[in-house]
mmCIF file of C-alpha atoms in Angstrom:
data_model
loop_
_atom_site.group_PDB
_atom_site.id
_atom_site.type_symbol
_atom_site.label_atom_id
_atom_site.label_comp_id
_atom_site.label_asym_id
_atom_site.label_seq_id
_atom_site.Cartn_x
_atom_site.Cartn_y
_atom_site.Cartn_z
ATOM 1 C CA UNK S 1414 -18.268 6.746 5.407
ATOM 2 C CA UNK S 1415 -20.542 4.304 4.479
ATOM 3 C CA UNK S 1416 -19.830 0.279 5.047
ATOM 4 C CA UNK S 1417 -20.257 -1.928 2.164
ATOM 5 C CA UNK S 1418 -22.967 -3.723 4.233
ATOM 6 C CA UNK S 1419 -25.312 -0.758 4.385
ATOM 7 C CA UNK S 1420 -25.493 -0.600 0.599
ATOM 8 C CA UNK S 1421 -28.661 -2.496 -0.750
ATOM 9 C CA UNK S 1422 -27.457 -4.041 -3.644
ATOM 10 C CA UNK S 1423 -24.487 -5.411 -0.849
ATOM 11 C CA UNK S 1424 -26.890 -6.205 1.673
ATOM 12 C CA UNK S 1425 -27.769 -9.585 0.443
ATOM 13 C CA UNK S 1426 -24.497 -11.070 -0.745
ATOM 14 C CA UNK S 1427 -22.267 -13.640 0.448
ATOM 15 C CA UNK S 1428 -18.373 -14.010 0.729
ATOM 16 C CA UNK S 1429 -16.686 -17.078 1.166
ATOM 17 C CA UNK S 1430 -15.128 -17.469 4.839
ATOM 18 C CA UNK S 1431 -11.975 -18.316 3.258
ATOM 19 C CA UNK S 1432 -9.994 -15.883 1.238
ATOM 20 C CA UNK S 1433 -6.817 -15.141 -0.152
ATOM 21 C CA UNK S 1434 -3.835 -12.722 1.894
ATOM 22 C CA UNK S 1435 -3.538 -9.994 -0.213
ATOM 23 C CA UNK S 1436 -0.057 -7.786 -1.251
ATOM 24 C CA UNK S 1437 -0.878 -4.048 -1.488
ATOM 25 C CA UNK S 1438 1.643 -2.363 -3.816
ATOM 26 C CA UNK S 1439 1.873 1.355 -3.962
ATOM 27 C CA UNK S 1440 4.406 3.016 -6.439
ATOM 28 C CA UNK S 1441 4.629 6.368 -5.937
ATOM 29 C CA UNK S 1442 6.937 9.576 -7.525
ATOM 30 C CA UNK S 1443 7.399 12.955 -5.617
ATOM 31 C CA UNK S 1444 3.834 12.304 -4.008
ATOM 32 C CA UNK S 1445 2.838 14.148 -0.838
ATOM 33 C CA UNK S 1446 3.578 12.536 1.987
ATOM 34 C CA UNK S 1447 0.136 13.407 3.400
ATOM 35 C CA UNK S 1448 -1.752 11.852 0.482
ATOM 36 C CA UNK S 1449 0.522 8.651 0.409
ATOM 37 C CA UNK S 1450 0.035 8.293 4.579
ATOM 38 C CA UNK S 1451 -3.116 9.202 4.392
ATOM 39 C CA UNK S 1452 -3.194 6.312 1.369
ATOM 40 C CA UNK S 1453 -1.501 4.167 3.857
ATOM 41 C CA UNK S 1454 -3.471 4.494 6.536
ATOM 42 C CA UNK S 1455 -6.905 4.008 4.419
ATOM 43 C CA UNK S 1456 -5.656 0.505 3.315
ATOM 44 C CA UNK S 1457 -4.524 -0.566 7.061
ATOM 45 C CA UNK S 1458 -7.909 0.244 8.374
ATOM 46 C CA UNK S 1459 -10.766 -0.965 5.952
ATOM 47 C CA UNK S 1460 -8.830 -4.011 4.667
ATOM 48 C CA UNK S 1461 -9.788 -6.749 7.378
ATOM 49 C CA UNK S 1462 -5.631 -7.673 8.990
ATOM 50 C CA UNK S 1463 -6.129 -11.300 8.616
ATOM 51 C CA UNK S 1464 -6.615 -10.267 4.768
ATOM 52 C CA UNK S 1465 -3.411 -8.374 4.483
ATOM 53 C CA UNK S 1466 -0.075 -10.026 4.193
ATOM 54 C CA UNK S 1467 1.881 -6.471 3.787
ATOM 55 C CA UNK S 1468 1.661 -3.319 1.847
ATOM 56 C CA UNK S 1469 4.911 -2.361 -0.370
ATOM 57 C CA UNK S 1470 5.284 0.945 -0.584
ATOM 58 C CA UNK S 1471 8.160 1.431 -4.235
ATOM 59 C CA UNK S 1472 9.631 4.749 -4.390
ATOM 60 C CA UNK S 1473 10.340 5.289 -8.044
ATOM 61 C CA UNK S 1474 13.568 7.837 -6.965
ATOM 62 C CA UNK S 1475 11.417 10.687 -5.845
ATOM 63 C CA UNK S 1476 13.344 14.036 -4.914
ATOM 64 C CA UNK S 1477 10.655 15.049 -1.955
ATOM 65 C CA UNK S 1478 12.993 15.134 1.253
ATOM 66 C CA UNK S 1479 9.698 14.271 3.544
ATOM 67 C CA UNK S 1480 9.602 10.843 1.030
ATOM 68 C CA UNK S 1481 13.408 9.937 2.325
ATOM 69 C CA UNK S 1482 13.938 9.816 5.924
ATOM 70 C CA UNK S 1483 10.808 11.128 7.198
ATOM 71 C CA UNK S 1484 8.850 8.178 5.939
ATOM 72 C CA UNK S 1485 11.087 5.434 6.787
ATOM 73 C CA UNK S 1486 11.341 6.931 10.680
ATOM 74 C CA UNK S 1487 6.879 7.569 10.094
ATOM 75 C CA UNK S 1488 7.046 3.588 8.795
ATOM 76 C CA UNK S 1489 9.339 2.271 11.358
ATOM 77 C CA UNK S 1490 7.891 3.883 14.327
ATOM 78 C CA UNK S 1491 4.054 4.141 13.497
ATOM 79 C CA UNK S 1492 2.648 1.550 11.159
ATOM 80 C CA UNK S 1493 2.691 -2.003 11.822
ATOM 81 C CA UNK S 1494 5.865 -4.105 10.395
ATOM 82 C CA UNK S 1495 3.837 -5.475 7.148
ATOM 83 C CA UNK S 1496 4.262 -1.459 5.343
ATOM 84 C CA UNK S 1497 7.099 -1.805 3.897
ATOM 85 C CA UNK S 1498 9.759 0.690 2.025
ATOM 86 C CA UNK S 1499 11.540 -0.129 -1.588
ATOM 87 C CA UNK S 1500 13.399 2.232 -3.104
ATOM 88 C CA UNK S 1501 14.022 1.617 -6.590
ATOM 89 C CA UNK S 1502 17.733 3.030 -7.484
ATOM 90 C CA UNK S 1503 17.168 4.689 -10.801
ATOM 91 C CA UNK S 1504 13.683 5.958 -12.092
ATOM 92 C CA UNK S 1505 11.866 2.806 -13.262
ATOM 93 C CA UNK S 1506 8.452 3.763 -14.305
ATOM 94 C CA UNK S 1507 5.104 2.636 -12.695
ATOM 95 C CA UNK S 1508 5.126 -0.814 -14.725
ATOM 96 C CA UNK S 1509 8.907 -1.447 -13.743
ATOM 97 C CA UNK S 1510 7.654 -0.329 -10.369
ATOM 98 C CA UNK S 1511 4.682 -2.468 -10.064
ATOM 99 C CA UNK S 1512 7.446 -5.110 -11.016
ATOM 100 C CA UNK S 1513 9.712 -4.542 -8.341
ATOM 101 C CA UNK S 1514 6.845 -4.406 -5.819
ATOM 102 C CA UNK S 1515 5.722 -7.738 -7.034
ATOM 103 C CA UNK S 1516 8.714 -9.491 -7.161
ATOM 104 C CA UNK S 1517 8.853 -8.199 -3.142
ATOM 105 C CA UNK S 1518 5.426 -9.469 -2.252
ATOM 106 C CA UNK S 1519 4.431 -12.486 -0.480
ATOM 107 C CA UNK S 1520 0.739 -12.386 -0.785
ATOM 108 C CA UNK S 1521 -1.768 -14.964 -2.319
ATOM 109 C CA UNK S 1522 -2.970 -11.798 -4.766
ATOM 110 C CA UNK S 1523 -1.347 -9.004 -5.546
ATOM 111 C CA UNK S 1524 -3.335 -5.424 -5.660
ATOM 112 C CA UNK S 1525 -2.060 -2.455 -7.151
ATOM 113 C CA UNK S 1526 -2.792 1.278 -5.870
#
């Protein structure tokens, strides 16, 4: 993979030293568990931790069995404690869902997967 640094046009610019904590918000319906882990896992390690308050992880009701008690035991024993699990208890939609993940988050800015 190739670091933002190595680009040209990114070679040259600046960031301030100071920046925002960020929420991550992930809705996701009857999505394979690999892909949304695999999701997970690709947010935890190129976002810089001091940049990431938490990543919310809103299940809009999916019927997957791996997306019920496998992930919460994957989440609880595996990832840090700032991925966290909402279930929403009817099917909401991905705007309701952003919603609820929102009105969860703590961050300075929110980001939506």
């Amino acid at each position: 993979t190739r670091r933002s640094f190595d680009l040209p046009k990114c070679a040259g610019k600046t960031y301030p030293s100071e920046l925002p904590v960020a929420s991550v918000v992930i809705c996701f319906y009857n999505e394979a568990y690999s892909a949304l882990l695999r999701t997970v896992h690709s947010v935890l390690d190129r976002t810089p931790a001091n940049l990431l308050r938490e990543i919310i992880l809103v299940d809009d009701q999916s019927d997957l069995a791996d997306l019920k008690k496998n992930l919460d035991e994957y989440t609880q024993s595996n990832l840090p404690s700032k991925v966290k699990v909402i279930r929403n208890e009817q099917r909401e939609g991905l705007i309701r869902g952003r919603m609820i993940g929102a009105s969860h988050a703590t961050g300075e800015v929110l980001v939506f997967l």
